mmCIF file of C-alpha atoms and ligand atoms in Angstrom:
data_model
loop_
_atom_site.group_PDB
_atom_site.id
_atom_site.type_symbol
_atom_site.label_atom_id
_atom_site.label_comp_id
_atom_site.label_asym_id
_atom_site.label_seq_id
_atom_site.Cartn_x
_atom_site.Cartn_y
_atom_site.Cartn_z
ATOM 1 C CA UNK A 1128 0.000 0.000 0.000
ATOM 2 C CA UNK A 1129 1.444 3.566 -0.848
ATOM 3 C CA UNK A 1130 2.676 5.498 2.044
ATOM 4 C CA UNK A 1131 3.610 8.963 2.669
ATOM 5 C CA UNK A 1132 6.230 10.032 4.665
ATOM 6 C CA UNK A 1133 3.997 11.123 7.503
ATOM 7 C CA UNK A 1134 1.190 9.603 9.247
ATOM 8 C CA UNK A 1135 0.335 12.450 11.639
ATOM 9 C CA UNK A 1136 -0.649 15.541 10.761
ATOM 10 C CA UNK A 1137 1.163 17.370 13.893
ATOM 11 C CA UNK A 1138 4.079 15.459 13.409
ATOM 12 C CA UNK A 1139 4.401 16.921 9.843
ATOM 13 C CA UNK A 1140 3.324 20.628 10.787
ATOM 14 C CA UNK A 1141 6.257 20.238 12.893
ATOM 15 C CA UNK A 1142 8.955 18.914 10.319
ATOM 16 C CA UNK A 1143 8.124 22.344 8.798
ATOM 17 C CA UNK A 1144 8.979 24.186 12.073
ATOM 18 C CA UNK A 1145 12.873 23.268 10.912
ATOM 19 C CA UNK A 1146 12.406 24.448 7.462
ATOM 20 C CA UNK A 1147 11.533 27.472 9.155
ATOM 21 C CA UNK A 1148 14.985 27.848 10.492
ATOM 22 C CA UNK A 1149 16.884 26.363 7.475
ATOM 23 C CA UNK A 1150 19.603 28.555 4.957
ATOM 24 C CA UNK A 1151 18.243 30.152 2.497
ATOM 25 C CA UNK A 1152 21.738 30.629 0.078
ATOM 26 C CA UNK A 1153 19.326 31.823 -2.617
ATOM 27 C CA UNK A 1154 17.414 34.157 -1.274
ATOM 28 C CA UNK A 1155 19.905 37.182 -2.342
ATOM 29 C CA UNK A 1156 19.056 36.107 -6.188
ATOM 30 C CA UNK A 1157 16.042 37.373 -5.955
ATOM 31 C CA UNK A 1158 16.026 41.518 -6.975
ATOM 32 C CA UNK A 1159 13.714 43.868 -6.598
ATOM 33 C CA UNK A 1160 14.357 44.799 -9.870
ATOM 34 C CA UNK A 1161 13.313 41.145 -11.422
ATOM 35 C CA UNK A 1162 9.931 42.427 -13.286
ATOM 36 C CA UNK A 1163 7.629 40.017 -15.178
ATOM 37 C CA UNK A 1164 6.785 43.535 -17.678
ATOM 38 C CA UNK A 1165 4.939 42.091 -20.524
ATOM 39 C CA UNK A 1166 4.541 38.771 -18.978
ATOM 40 C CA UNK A 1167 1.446 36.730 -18.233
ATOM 41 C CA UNK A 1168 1.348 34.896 -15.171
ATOM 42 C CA UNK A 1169 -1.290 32.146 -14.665
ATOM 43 C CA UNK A 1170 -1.879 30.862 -10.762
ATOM 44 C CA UNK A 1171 -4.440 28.295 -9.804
ATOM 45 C CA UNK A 1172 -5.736 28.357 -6.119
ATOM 46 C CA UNK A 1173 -5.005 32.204 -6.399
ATOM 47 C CA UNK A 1174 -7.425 33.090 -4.103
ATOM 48 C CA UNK A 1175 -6.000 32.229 -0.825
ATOM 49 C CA UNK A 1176 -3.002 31.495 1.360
ATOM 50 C CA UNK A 1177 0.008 31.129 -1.001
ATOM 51 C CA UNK A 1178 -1.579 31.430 -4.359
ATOM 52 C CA UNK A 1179 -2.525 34.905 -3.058
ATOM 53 C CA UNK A 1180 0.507 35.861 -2.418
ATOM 54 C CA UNK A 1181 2.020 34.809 -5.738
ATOM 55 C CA UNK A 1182 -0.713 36.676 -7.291
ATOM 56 C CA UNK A 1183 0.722 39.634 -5.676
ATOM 57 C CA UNK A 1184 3.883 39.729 -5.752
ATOM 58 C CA UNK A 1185 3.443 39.218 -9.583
ATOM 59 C CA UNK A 1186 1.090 42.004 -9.817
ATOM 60 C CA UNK A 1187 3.604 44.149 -7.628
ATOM 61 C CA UNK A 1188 6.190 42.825 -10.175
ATOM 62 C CA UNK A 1189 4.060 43.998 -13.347
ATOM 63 C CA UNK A 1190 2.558 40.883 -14.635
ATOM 64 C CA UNK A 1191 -0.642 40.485 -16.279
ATOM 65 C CA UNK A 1192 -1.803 38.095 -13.309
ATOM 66 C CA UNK A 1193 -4.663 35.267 -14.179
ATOM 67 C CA UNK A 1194 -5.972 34.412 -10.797
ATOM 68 C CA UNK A 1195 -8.322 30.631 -11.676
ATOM 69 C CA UNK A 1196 -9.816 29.720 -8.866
ATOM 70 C CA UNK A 1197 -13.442 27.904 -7.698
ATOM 71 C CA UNK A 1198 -14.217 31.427 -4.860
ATOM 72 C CA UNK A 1199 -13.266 34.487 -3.903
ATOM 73 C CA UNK A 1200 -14.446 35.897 -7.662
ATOM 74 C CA UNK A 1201 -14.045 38.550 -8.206
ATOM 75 C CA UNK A 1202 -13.015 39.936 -4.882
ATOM 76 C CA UNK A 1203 -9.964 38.528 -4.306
ATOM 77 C CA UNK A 1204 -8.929 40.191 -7.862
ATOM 78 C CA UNK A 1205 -10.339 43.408 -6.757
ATOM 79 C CA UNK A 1206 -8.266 43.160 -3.429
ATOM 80 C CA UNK A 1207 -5.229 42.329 -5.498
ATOM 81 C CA UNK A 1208 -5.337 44.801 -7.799
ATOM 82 C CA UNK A 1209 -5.895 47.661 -5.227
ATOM 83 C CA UNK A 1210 -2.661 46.339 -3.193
ATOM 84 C CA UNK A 1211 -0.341 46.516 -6.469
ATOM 85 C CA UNK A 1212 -2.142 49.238 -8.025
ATOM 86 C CA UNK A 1213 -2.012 47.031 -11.233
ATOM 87 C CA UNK A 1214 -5.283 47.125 -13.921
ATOM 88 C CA UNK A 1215 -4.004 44.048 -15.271
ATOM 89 C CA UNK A 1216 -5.739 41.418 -12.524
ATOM 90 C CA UNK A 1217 -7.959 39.210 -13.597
ATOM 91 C CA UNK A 1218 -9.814 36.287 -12.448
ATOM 92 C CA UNK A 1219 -11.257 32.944 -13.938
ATOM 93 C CA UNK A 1220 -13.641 30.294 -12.932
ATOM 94 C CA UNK A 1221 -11.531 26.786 -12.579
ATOM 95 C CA UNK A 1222 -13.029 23.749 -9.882
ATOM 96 C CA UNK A 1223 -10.151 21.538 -10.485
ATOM 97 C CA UNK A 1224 -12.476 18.495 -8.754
ATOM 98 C CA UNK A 1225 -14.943 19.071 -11.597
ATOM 99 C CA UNK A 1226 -13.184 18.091 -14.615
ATOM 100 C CA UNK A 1227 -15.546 19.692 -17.236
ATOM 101 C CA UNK A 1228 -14.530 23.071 -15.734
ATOM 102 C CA UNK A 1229 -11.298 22.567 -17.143
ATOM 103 C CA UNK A 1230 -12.092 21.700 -20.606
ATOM 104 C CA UNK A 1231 -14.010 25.177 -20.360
ATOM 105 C CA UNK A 1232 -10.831 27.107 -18.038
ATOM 106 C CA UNK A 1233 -9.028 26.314 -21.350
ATOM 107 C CA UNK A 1234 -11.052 26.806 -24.415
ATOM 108 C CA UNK A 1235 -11.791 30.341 -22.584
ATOM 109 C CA UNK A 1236 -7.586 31.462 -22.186
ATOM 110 C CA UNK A 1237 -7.133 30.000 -25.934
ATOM 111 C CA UNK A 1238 -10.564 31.911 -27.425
ATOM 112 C CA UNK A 1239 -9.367 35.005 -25.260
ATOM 113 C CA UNK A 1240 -5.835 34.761 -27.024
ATOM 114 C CA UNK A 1241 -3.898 34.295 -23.591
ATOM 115 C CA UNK A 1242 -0.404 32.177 -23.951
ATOM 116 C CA UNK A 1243 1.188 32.824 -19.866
ATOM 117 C CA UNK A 1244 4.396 32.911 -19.887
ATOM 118 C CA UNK A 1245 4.319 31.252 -16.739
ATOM 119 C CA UNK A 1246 1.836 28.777 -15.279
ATOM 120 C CA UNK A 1247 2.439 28.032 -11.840
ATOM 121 C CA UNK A 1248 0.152 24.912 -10.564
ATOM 122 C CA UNK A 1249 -0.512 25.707 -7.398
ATOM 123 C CA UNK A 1250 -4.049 24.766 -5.913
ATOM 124 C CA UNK A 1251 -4.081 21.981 -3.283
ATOM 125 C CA UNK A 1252 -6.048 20.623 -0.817
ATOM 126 C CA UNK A 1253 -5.216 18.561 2.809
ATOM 127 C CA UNK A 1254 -8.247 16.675 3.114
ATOM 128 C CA UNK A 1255 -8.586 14.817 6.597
ATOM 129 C CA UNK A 1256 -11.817 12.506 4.931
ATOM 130 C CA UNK A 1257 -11.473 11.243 1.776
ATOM 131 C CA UNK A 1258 -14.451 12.757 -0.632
ATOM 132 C CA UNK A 1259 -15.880 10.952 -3.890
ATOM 133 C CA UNK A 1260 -15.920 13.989 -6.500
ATOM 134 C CA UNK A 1261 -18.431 13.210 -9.255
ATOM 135 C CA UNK A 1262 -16.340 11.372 -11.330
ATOM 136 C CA UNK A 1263 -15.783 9.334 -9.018
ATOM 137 C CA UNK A 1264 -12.127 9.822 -8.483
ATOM 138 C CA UNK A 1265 -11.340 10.763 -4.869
ATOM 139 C CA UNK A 1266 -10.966 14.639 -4.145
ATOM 140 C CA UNK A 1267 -7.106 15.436 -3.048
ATOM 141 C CA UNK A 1268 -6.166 12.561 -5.793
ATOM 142 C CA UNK A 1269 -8.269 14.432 -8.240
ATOM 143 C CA UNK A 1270 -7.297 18.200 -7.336
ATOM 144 C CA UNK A 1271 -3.758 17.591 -6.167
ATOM 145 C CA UNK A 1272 -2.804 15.445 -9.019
ATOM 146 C CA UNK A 1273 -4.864 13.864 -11.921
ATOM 147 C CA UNK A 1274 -6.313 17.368 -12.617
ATOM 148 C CA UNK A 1275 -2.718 19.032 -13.098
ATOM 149 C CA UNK A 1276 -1.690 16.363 -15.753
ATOM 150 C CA UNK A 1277 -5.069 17.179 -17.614
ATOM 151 C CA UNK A 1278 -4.789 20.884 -16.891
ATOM 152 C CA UNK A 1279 -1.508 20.696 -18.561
ATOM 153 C CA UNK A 1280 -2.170 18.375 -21.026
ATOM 154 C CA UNK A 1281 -4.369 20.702 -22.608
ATOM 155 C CA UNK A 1282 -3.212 23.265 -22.193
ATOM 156 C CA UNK A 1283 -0.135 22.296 -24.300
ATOM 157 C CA UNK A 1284 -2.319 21.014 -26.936
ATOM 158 C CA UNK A 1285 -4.596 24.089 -27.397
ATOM 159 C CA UNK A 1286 -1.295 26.093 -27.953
ATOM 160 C CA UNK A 1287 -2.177 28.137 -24.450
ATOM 161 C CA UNK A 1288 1.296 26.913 -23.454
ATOM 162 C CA UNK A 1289 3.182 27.231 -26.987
ATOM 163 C CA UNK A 1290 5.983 24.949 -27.723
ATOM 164 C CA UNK A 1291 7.348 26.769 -30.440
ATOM 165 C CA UNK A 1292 8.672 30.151 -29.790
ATOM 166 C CA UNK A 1293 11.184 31.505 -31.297
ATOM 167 C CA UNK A 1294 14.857 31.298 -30.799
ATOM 168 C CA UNK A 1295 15.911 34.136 -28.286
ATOM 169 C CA UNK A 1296 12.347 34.346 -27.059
ATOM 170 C CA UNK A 1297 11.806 33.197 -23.654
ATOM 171 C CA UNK A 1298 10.500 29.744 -23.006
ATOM 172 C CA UNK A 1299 6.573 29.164 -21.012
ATOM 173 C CA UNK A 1300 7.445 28.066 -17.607
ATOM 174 C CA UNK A 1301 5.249 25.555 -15.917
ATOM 175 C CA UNK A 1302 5.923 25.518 -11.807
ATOM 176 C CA UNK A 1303 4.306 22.565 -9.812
ATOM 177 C CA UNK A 1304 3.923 23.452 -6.193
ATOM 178 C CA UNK A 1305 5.041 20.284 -4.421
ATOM 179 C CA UNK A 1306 5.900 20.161 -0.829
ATOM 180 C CA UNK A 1307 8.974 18.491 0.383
ATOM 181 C CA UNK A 1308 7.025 15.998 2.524
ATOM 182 C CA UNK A 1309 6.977 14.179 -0.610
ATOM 183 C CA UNK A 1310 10.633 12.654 0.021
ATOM 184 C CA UNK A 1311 10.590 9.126 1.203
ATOM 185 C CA UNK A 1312 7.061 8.400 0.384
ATOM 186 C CA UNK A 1313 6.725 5.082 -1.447
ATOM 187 C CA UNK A 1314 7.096 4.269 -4.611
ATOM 188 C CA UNK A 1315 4.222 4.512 -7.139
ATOM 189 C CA UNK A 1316 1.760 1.919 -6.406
ATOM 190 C CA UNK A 1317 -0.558 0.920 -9.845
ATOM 191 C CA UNK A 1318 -2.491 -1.409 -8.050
ATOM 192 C CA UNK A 1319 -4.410 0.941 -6.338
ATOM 193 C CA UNK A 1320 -3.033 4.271 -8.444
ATOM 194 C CA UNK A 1321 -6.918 6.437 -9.067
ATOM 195 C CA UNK A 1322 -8.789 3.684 -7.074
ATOM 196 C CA UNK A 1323 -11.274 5.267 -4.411
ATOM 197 C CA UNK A 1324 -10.560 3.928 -0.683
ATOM 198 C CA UNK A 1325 -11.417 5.905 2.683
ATOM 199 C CA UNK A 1326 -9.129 7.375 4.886
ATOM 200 C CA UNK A 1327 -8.729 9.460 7.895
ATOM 201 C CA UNK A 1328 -6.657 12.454 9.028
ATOM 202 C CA UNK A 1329 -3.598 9.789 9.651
ATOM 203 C CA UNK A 1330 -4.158 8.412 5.941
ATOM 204 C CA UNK A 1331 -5.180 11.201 4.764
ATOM 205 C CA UNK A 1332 -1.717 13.509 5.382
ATOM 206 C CA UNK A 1333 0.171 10.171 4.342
ATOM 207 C CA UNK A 1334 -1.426 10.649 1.266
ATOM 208 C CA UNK A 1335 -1.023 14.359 0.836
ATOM 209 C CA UNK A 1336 2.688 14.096 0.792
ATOM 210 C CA UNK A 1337 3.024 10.437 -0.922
ATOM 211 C CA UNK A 1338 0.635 12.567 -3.972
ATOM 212 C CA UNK A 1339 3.292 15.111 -3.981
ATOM 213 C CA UNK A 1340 6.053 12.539 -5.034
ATOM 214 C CA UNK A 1341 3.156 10.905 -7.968
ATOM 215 C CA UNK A 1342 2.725 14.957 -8.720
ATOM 216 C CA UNK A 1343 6.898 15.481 -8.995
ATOM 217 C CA UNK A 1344 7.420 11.988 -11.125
ATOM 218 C CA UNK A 1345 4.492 13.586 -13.298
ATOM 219 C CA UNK A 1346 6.422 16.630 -14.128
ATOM 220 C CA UNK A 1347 9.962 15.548 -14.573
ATOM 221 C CA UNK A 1348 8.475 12.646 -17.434
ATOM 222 C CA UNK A 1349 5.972 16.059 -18.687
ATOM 223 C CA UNK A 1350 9.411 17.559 -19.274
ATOM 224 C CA UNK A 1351 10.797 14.506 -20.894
ATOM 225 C CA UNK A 1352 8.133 14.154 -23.229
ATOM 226 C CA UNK A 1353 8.139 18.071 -24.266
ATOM 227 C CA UNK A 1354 11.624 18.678 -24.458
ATOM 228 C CA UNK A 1355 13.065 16.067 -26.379
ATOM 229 C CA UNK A 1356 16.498 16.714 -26.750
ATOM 230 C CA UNK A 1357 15.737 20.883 -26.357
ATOM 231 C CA UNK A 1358 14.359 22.899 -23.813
ATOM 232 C CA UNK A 1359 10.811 24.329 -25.141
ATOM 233 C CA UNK A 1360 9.354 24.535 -21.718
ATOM 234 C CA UNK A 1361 10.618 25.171 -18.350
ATOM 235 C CA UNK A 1362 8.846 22.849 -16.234
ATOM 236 C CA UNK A 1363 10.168 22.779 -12.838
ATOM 237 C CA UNK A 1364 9.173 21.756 -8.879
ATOM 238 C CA UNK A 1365 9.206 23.632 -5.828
ATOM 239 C CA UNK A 1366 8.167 23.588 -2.070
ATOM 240 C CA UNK A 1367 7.641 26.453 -0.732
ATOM 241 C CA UNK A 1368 8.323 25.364 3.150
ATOM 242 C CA UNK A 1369 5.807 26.149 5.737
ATOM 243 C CA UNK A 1370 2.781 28.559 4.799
ATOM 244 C CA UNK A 1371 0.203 30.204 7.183
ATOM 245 C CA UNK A 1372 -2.502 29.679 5.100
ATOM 246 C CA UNK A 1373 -6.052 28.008 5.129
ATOM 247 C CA UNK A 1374 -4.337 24.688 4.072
ATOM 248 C CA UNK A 1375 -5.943 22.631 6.763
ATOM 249 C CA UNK A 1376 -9.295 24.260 6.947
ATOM 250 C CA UNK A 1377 -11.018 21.106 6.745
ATOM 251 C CA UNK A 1378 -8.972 19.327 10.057
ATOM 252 C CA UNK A 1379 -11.631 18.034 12.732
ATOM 253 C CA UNK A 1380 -11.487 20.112 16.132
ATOM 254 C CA UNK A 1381 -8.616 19.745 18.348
ATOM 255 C CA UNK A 1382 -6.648 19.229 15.723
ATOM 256 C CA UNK A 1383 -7.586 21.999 13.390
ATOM 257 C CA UNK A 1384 -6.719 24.243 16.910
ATOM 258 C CA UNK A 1385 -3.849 22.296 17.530
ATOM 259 C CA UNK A 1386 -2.055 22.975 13.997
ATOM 260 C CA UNK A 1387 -3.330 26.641 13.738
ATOM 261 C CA UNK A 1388 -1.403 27.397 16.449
ATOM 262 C CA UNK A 1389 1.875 25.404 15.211
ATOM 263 C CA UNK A 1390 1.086 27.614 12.096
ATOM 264 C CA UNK A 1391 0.585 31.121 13.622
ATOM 265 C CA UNK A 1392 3.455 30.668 15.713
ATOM 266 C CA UNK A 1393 6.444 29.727 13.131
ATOM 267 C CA UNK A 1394 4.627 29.485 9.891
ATOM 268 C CA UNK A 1395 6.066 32.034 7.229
ATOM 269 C CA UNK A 1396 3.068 34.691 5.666
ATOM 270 C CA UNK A 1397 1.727 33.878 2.062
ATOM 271 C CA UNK A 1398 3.726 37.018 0.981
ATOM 272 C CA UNK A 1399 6.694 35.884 2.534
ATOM 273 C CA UNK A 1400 6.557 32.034 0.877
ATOM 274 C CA UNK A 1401 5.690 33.286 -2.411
ATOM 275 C CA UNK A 1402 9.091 34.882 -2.918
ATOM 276 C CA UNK A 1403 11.307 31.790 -3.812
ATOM 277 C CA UNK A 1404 8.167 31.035 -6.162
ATOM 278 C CA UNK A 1405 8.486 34.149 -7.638
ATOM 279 C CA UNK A 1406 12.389 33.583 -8.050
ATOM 280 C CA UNK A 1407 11.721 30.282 -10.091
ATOM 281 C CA UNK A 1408 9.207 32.395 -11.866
ATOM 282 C CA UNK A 1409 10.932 35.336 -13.079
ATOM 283 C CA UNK A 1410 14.601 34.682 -12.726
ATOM 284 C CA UNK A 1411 16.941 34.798 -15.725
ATOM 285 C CA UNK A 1412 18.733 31.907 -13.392
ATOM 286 C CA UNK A 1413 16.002 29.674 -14.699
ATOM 287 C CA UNK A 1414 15.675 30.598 -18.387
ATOM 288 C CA UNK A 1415 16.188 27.700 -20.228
ATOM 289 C CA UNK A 1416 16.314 25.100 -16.995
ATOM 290 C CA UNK A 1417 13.760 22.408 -16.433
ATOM 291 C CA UNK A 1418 13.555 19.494 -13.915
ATOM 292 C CA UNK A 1419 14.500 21.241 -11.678
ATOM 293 C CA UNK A 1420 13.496 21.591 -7.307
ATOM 294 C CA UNK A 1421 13.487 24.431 -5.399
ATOM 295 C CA UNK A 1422 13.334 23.775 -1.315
ATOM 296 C CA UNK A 1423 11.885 27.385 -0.317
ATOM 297 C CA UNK A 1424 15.613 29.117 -1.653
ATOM 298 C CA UNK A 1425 17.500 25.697 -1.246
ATOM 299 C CA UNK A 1426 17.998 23.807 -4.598
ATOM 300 C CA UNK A 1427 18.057 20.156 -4.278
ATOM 301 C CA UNK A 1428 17.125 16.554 -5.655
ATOM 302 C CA UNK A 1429 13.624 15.620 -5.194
ATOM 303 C CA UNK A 1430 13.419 12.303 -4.181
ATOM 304 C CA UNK A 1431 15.450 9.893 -6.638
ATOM 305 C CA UNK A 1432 12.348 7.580 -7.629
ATOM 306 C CA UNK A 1433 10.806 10.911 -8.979
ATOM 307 C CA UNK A 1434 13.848 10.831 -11.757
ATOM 308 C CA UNK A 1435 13.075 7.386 -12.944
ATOM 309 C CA UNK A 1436 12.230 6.706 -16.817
ATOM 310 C CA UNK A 1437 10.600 3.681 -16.429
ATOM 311 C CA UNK A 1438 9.102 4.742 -13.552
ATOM 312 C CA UNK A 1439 7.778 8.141 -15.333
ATOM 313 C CA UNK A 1440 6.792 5.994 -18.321
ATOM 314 C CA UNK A 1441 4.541 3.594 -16.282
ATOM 315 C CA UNK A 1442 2.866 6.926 -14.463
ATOM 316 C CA UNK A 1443 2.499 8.541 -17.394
ATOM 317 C CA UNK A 1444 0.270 5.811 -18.747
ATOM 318 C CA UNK A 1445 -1.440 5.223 -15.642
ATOM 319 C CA UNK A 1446 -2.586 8.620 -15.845
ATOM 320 C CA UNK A 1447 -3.774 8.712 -19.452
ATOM 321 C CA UNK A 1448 -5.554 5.444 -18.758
ATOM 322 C CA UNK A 1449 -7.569 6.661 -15.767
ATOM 323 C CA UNK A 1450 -8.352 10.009 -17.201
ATOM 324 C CA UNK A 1451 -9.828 7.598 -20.459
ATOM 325 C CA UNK A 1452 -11.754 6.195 -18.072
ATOM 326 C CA UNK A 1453 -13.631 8.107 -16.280
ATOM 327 C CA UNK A 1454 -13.863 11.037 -19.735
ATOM 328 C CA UNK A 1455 -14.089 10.109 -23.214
ATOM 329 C CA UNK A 1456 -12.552 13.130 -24.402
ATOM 330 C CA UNK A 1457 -9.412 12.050 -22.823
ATOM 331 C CA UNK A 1458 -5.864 12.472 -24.786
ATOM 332 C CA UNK A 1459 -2.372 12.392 -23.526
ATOM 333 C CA UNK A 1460 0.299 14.828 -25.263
ATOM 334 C CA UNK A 1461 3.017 12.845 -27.259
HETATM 335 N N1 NAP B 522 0.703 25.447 3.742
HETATM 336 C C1 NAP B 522 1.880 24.832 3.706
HETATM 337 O O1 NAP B 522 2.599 24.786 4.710
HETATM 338 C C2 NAP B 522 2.371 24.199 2.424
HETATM 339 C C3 NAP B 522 3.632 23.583 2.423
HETATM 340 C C4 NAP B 522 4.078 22.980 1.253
HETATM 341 C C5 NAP B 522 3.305 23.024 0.105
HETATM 342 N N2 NAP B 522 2.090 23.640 0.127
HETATM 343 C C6 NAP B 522 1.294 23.641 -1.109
HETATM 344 O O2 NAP B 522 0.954 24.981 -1.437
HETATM 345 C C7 NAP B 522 -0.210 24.987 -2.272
HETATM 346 C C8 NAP B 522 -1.186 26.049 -1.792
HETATM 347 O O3 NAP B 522 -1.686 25.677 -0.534
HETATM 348 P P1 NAP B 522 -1.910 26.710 0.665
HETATM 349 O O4 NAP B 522 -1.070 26.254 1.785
HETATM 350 O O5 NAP B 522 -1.780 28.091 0.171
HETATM 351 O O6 NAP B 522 -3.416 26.370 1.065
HETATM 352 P P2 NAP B 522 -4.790 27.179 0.859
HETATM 353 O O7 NAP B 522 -4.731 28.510 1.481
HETATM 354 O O8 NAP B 522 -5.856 26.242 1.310
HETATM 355 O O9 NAP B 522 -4.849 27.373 -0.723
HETATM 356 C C9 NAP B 522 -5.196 26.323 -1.573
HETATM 357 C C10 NAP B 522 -5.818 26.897 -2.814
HETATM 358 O O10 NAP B 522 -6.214 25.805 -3.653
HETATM 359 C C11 NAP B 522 -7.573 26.043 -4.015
HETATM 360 N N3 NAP B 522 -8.329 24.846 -4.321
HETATM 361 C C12 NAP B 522 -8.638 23.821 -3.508
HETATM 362 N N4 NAP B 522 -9.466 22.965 -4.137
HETATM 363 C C13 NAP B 522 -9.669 23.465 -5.371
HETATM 364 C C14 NAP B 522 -10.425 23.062 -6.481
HETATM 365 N N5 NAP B 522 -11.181 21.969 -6.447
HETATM 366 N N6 NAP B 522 -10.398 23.820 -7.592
HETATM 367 C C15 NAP B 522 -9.667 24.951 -7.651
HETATM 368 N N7 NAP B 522 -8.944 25.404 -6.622
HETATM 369 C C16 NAP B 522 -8.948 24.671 -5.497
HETATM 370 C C17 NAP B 522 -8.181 26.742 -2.820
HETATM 371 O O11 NAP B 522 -9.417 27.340 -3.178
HETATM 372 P P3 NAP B 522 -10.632 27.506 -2.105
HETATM 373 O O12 NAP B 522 -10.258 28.702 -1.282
HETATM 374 O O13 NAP B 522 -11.823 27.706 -2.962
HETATM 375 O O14 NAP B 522 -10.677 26.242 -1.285
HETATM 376 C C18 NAP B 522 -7.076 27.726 -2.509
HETATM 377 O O15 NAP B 522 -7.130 28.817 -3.365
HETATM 378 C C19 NAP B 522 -0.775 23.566 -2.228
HETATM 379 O O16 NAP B 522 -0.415 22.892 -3.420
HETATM 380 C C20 NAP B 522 -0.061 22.958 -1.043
HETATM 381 O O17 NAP B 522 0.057 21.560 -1.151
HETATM 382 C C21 NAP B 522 1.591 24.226 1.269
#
């Protein structure tokens, strides 16, 4: 049975406490003069906790900013464009645990003409109960995971994320927000890979972080598979550390109490964790790169199974087989 590498939800809060006091040896990389001018920056989950402050920080840093989200429309927009004082916020309608909504998310960016320069995949959800979405496919699988690869997938086949530009132009970047809870999970298991099966709040963060490492395999074989032999998309990993946000809105009682204070306490602000995001985002240090993992402003390996080509294979056609199933319409890239 697939494991993650926690099994209690405190016990991981805490692991993040000593992030919190970790080097940062990248931090000073990071200008205020890095602008995204004429950019396009594209953030799922921009509503709240770190997606917000992404959104931001773009904004502050001059990028047209595409907030998708399921709430908060348009308010959260509003609130971000009064903050930055940019007119070029806007915000779109995306339920990543309704998979129709994507088909729609991307028709409307490809009838509207809108190619980001930077997609950053950030929506998530800790969910303490598992939930049966209507296809059927369980919620945090569905929204963490199997909805990124189809997110992706079309958008790369509409053309929203071009694979083509021109020599000397900048390449798309696509940033999956992972969490580095996903190291030492277990490996991949197909038996069960998509299959619906209750859980609890210990199961239930086990799986959180042992979906991060199926999310991180996912986007080193994406890169594989797009850049054959040239870079034509960044597509890069990153944990942001510990975030004071509404991640674990859904924990029962004493626990929800019991981690909101771990989180008030030493937890760094949205704002704060969206900067090494922003760094992978806009940095000429990452023009050209892909595969690459960002801990907060630590590079490092993501766990080695996540590198495997037979390994990526296999998950790649798990994935295309389970999003056939439950949608006719399905279609992997390559
Ligand atoms: N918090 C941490 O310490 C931490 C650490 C490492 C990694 N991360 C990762 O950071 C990312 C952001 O999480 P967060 O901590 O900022 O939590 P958050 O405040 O709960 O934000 C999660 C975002 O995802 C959105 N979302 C959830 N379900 C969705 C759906 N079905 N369709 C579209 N959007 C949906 C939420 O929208 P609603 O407001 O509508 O629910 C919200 O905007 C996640 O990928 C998480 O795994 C967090």
């Amino acid at each position: 049975m697939a494991r993650g590498r926690f099994d209690n939800p405190v016990v991981a809060a805490l692991a993040g406490v000593k992030d919190f006091f970790s080097g940062q040896p990248l931090s000073e990389r990071l200008h205020d003069t890095d602008s995204f001018e004429g950019k396009t920056v594209l953030i799922t989950g921009a509503n709240s906790g770190l997606g917000y402050g992404i959104a931001l920080e773009a904004a502050r840093r001059r990028a047209r900013v595409i907030m998708a989200g399921r709430s908060g429309i348009p308010e959260k927009g509003k609130m971000i464009a009064d903050k930055s004082g940019s007119d070029r916020v806007e915000m779109r309608y995306l339920d990543l645990s309704k998979i129709e909504t994507i088909y729609d998310f991307v028709d409307g960016l490809s009838k509207d003409g809108i190619t980001p320069d930077v997609t950053i995949l950030n929506a998530g959800v800790a969910l303490p109960f598992a939930r049966k979405t209507e296809s059927g496919i369980e919620e945090m699988f569905l929204v963490n995971y199997l909805s990124n690869v189809i997110l992706t997938n079309l958008m790369i086949q509409s053309g929203v994320v071009p694979l083509n530009r021109d020599e000397g132009e900048p390449k798309p970047r696509i940033l999956f927000i992972s969490s580095d809870s996903h190291q030492g999970s277990s490996a991949i298991d197909y038996d069960e890979f998509g299959v619906f099966q209750s859980y609890g709040p210990s199961k239930g963060i086990s799986n959180y972080s042992y979906f991060k490492l199926v999310l991180n395999t996912y986007a080193v074989e994406l890169s594989r598979r797009v850049n054959r032999g040239q870079v034509r998309v960044g597509i890069n990993a990153i944990c942001p550390g510990p975030v004071h946000s509404e991640i674990i809105k859904e924990a029962p009682g004493v626990l929800y109490y019991t981690l909101k204070g771990i989180f008030r306490l030493v937890f760094r602000s949205p704002e704060k964790a969206a900067l090494p995001v922003i760094y992978m985002a806009v940095s000429d240090d990452y023009e050209g790169k892909t595969e690459e993992y960002l801990h907060m402003f630590r590079h490092k390996r993501m766990d080695e199974k996540c590198y495997d080509v037979a390994e990526g294979k296999k998950l790649w056609e798990a994935s295309g087989r389970l999003w056939r199933s439950v949608d006719p319409k399905a279609s992997m890239i390559g």
